[in-house]
Amino acid sequence: PNHRVRQECLEIQRSDIIYSVVDELVALVEERLPKTEKHVTVGRAAVQTSFVLFKHKKKKRKTVAGCVVENGTVSRSAKVLGRLIRDGETLFVGPIDSLQHHKDSVNEVKKGQECGIRIADWDEYKPEDVIEIFETHFVKTEINWKYTKNATENVQEKE
């Protein structure tokens, strides 16, 4: 049997307590599961208006959303994405291409401040649209497997 274990690269777990083996098995399975993508909202801005900017050399039209930050912080970094929401439905997700406060290009705008936001490759902003700024995290997938030391605890007698 030991020869086959080495050939198959199998790992043998031994314990006098079955629950320890089960816990180790669950931990091994969780370790091998793909991580779960989790979106964490860090800011939310309400679109008040939109305005068009032109790049002079390329004469390319770009639309910017004039917003007020309602919650959190709106930032422009590689870690965040913007989600355009209209009537409760997500229409587009993309990186923040431009963030301005007054006429200055900035990296961050806080709650209560006005700003201009442009999501890359999106040009159709309407009043009452919402732009959510979120970060993506990859978290360990956990198995929610519950067991009891006394299996009869889970059995209910029918009356």
Coordinates of C-alpha atoms in Angstrom, one line a residue:
P1 CA 0.0 0.0 0.0
N2 CA 2.8 2.5 0.8
H3 CA 4.3 2.0 -2.7
R4 CA 1.0 2.9 -4.3
V5 CA 0.7 6.0 -2.1
R6 CA 4.0 7.3 -3.3
Q7 CA 3.1 6.5 -6.9
E8 CA -0.2 8.2 -6.8
C9 CA 1.1 11.2 -4.7
L10 CA -1.7 10.5 -2.2
E11 CA -1.6 12.0 1.3
I12 CA -2.8 9.9 4.2
Q13 CA -4.4 11.7 7.2
R14 CA -4.6 9.8 10.4
S15 CA -6.4 10.8 13.6
D16 CA -8.2 9.2 16.5
I17 CA -11.0 11.8 16.1
I18 CA -13.0 11.7 12.8
Y19 CA -13.9 15.4 13.2
S20 CA -10.2 16.3 12.9
V21 CA -10.0 14.4 9.6
V22 CA -13.1 16.1 8.3
D23 CA -11.8 19.5 9.3
E24 CA -8.5 18.8 7.5
L25 CA -10.4 17.5 4.4
V26 CA -12.5 20.7 4.3
A27 CA -9.4 22.9 4.6
L28 CA -7.7 21.0 1.8
V29 CA -10.7 21.3 -0.5
E30 CA -11.0 25.0 0.3
E31 CA -7.4 25.5 -0.5
R32 CA -7.9 24.0 -4.0
L33 CA -11.1 25.9 -4.8
P34 CA -10.9 28.9 -7.1
K35 CA -11.1 32.3 -5.2
T36 CA -14.4 34.1 -5.4
E37 CA -14.6 37.6 -6.9
K38 CA -16.1 40.1 -4.5
H39 CA -17.0 43.7 -5.5
V40 CA -16.7 46.3 -2.7
T41 CA -18.3 49.6 -3.3
V42 CA -16.1 52.5 -2.1
G43 CA -18.0 55.4 -3.5
R44 CA -21.2 56.5 -5.2
A45 CA -21.9 59.6 -7.3
A46 CA -25.2 61.0 -8.7
V47 CA -25.1 62.3 -12.2
Q48 CA -26.6 65.9 -12.4
T49 CA -25.7 66.7 -16.0
S50 CA -23.3 65.9 -18.7
F51 CA -21.0 67.9 -20.9
V52 CA -18.9 67.3 -24.0
L53 CA -15.2 67.9 -24.2
F54 CA -13.1 67.8 -27.4
K55 CA -9.5 66.7 -27.7
H56 CA -8.1 69.4 -29.9
K57 CA -5.5 67.5 -31.8
K58 CA -7.6 64.4 -32.5
K59 CA -10.9 66.3 -32.5
K60 CA -12.4 63.4 -30.6
R61 CA -15.6 64.0 -28.6
K62 CA -15.7 62.8 -25.0
T63 CA -18.6 63.1 -22.7
V64 CA -18.1 63.7 -19.0
A65 CA -20.7 63.2 -16.2
G66 CA -21.2 66.2 -13.9
C67 CA -21.7 64.5 -10.5
V68 CA -22.1 65.0 -6.8
V69 CA -20.5 62.4 -4.6
E70 CA -23.2 60.9 -2.4
N71 CA -21.3 58.3 -0.4
G72 CA -17.7 57.3 0.2
T73 CA -14.9 58.4 -2.1
V74 CA -14.6 58.5 -5.9
S75 CA -11.1 57.8 -7.0
R76 CA -9.2 57.3 -10.2
S77 CA -6.7 54.4 -9.8
A78 CA -5.9 51.1 -11.3
K79 CA -7.6 49.3 -8.4
V80 CA -11.1 50.7 -9.1
L81 CA -13.8 50.5 -11.7
G82 CA -16.9 52.5 -12.4
R83 CA -20.3 51.0 -12.8
L84 CA -22.9 53.1 -14.6
I85 CA -26.4 52.4 -13.2
R86 CA -29.6 53.7 -14.8
D87 CA -33.0 52.9 -13.3
G88 CA -31.5 50.2 -11.1
E89 CA -29.8 48.4 -14.0
T90 CA -26.1 48.3 -14.7
L91 CA -25.5 49.5 -18.2
F92 CA -21.7 49.6 -18.3
V93 CA -18.6 48.9 -16.3
G94 CA -15.1 50.3 -17.0
P95 CA -12.1 52.1 -15.6
I96 CA -12.3 55.7 -14.6
D97 CA -10.7 57.6 -17.5
S98 CA -11.0 61.1 -16.0
L99 CA -11.8 62.6 -12.6
Q100 CA -12.0 66.4 -12.2
H101 CA -12.8 68.7 -9.4
H102 CA -13.6 72.2 -10.8
K103 CA -11.1 72.4 -13.6
D104 CA -8.4 70.4 -11.9
S105 CA -7.6 66.8 -12.7
V106 CA -7.6 65.0 -9.3
N107 CA -7.1 61.5 -8.0
E108 CA -9.9 61.5 -5.4
V109 CA -13.1 63.3 -4.6
K110 CA -15.0 62.9 -1.3
K111 CA -18.6 62.9 -0.2
G112 CA -20.5 66.1 -0.8
Q113 CA -18.1 67.4 -3.5
E114 CA -18.9 68.0 -7.1
C115 CA -16.8 66.4 -9.8
G116 CA -16.6 65.4 -13.4
I117 CA -16.3 61.7 -14.0
R118 CA -15.6 59.9 -17.3
I119 CA -15.8 56.1 -17.5
A120 CA -13.6 54.9 -20.4
D121 CA -15.5 54.1 -23.6
W122 CA -18.8 55.4 -22.3
D123 CA -20.4 58.7 -23.5
E124 CA -24.1 58.5 -22.7
Y125 CA -24.7 60.0 -19.2
K126 CA -28.2 61.2 -18.1
P127 CA -29.3 63.0 -15.1
E128 CA -30.3 60.6 -12.3
D129 CA -27.8 58.0 -13.5
V130 CA -25.6 56.7 -10.7
I131 CA -21.9 55.9 -10.9
E132 CA -20.7 53.4 -8.3
I133 CA -17.0 53.1 -7.8
F134 CA -15.9 49.6 -6.7
E135 CA -12.8 47.6 -6.0
T136 CA -12.5 43.9 -6.9
H137 CA -11.1 41.5 -4.3
F138 CA -10.5 37.8 -4.6
V139 CA -11.4 36.0 -1.5
K140 CA -11.0 32.4 -0.4
T141 CA -14.0 30.2 -1.2
E142 CA -15.3 28.6 2.0
I143 CA -17.3 25.4 2.3
N144 CA -20.2 25.9 4.7
W145 CA -20.4 22.3 5.8
K146 CA -21.8 21.8 9.3
Y147 CA -21.7 18.6 11.2
T148 CA -22.3 17.8 14.9
K149 CA -20.4 15.5 17.1
N150 CA -23.7 13.8 17.9
A151 CA -25.5 13.0 14.7
T152 CA -28.8 12.5 16.5
E153 CA -28.8 16.2 17.4
N154 CA -30.0 16.9 13.8
V155 CA -32.7 14.4 13.8
Q156 CA -36.1 15.6 15.0
E157 CA -38.7 13.1 16.0
K158 CA -42.1 13.3 14.3
E159 CA -45.0 13.4 16.7

